[in-house]
mmCIF file of C-alpha atoms in Angstrom:
data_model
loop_
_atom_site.group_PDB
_atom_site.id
_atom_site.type_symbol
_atom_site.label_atom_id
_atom_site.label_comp_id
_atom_site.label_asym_id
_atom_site.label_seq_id
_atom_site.Cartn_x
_atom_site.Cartn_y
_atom_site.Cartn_z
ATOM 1 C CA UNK E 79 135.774 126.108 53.303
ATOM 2 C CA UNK E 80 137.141 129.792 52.147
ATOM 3 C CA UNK E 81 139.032 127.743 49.082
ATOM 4 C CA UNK E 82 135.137 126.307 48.281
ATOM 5 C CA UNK E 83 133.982 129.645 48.272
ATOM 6 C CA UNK E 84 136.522 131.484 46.269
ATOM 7 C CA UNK E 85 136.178 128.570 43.739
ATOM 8 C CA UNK E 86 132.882 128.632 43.431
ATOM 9 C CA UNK E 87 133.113 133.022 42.628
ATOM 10 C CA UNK E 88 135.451 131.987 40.349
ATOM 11 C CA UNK E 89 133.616 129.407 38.814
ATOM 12 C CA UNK E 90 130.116 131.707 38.915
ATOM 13 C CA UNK E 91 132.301 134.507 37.775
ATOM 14 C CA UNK E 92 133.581 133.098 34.635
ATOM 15 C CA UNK E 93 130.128 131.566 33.465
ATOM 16 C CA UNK E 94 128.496 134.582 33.958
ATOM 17 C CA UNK E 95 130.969 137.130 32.062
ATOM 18 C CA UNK E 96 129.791 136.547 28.128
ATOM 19 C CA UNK E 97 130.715 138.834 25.103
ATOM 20 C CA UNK E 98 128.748 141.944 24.472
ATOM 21 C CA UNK E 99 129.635 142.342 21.173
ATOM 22 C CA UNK E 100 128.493 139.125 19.377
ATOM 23 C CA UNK E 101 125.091 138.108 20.304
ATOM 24 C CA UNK E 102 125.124 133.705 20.709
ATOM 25 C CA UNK E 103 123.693 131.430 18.533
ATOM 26 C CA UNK E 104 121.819 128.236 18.521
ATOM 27 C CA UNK E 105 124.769 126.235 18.268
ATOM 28 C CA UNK E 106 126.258 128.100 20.543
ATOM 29 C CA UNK E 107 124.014 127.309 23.061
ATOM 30 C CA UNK E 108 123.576 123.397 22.449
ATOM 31 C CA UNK E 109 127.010 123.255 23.284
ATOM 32 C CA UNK E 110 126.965 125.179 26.363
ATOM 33 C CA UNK E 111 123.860 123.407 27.385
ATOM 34 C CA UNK E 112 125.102 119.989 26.421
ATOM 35 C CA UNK E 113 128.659 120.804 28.144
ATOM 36 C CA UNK E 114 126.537 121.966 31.479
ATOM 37 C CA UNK E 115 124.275 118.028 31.057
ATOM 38 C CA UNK E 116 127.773 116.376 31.153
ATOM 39 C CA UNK E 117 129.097 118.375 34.483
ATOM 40 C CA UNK E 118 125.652 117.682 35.841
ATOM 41 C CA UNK E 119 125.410 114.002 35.270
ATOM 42 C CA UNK E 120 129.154 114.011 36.663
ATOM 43 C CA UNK E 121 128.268 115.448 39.927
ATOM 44 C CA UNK E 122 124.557 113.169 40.195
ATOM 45 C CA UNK E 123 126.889 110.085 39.629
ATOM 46 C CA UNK E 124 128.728 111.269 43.006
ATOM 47 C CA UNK E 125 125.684 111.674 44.609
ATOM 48 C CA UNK E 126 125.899 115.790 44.978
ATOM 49 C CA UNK E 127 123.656 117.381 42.057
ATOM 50 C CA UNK E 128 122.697 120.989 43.182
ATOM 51 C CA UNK E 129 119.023 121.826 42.780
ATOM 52 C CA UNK E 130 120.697 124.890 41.386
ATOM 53 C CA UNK E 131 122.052 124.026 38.253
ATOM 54 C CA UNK E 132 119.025 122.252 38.139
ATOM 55 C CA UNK E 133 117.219 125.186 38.252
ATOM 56 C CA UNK E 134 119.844 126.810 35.653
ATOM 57 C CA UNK E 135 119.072 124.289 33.213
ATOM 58 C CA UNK E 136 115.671 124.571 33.280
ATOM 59 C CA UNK E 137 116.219 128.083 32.795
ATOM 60 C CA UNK E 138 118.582 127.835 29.707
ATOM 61 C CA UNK E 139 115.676 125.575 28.069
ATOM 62 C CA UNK E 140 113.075 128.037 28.750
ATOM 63 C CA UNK E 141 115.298 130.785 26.859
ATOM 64 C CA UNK E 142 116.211 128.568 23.858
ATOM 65 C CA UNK E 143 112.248 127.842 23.903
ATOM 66 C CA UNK E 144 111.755 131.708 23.749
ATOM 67 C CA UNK E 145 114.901 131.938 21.185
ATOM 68 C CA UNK E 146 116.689 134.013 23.804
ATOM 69 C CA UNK E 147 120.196 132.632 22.664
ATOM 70 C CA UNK E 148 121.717 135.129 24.707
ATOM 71 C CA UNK E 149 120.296 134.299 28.201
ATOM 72 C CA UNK E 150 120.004 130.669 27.242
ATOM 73 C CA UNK E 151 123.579 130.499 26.869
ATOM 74 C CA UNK E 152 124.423 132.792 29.947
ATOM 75 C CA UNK E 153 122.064 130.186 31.895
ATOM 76 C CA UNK E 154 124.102 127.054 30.707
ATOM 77 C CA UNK E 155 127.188 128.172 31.435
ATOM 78 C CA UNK E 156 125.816 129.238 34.920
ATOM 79 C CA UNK E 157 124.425 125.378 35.529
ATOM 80 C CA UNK E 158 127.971 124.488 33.860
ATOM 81 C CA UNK E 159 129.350 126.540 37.354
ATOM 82 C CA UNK E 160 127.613 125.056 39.492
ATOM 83 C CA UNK E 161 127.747 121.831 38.575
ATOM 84 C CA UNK E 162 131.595 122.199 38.074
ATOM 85 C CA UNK E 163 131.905 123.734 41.854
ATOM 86 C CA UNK E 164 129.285 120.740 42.910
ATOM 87 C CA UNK E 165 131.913 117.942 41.987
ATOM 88 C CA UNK E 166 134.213 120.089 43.552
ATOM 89 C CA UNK E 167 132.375 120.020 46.721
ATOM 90 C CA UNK E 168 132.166 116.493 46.606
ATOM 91 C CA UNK E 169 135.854 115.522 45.618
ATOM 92 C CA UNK E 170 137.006 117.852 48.191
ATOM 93 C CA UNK E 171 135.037 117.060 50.761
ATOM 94 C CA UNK E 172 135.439 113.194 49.850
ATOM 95 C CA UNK E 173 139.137 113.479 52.115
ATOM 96 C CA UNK E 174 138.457 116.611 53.884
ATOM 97 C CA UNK E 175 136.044 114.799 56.712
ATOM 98 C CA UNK E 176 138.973 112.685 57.905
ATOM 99 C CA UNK E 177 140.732 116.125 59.320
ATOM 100 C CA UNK E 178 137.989 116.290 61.906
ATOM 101 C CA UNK E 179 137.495 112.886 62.756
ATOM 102 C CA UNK E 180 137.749 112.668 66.606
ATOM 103 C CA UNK E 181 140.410 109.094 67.173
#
């Protein structure tokens, strides 16, 4: 469980760290956004989607709504994150249970 968790700080870690200098652009952001879909469809299609990155997502449309580039592409590569550390859950955990089977 501690290798989950440092994973996932890495994971949260790295989407949330952006550039300060250049600010993002549209096409920027569909390709964060679109990258973030893929992970997310990935982790539905074994059955452990995070109502996080859901949330995320919604929240990287809202921005691009607004034309907040910026936050809208700080948002996608959050949901990106967590749907990234979601499949990792779910691969990991796909072996892990037979440790602690009682025979």
């Amino acid at each position: 469980m501690q290798k989950f968790t440092v994973a996932l700080a890495t994971l949260l870690l790295i989407a949330s760290s952006m550039s300060a200098f250049a600010a993002a652009s549209e096409a920027e952001f569909k390709a964060a956004y679109a990258a973030a879909e893929a992970a997310n469809k990935q982790a539905g299609n074994l059955r452990n989607q995070w109502t996080t990155t859901t949330a995320a997502l919604a929240a990287a449309k809202k921005a691009a709504d607004a034309g907040d580039f910026d936050q809208a592409l700080a948002s996608s590569r959050e949901a990106e994150a967590l749907a990234k550390a979601s499949i990792f859950q779910a691969t990991s955990e796909k072996e892990a249970w037979k440790a602690i089977e009682i025979r």
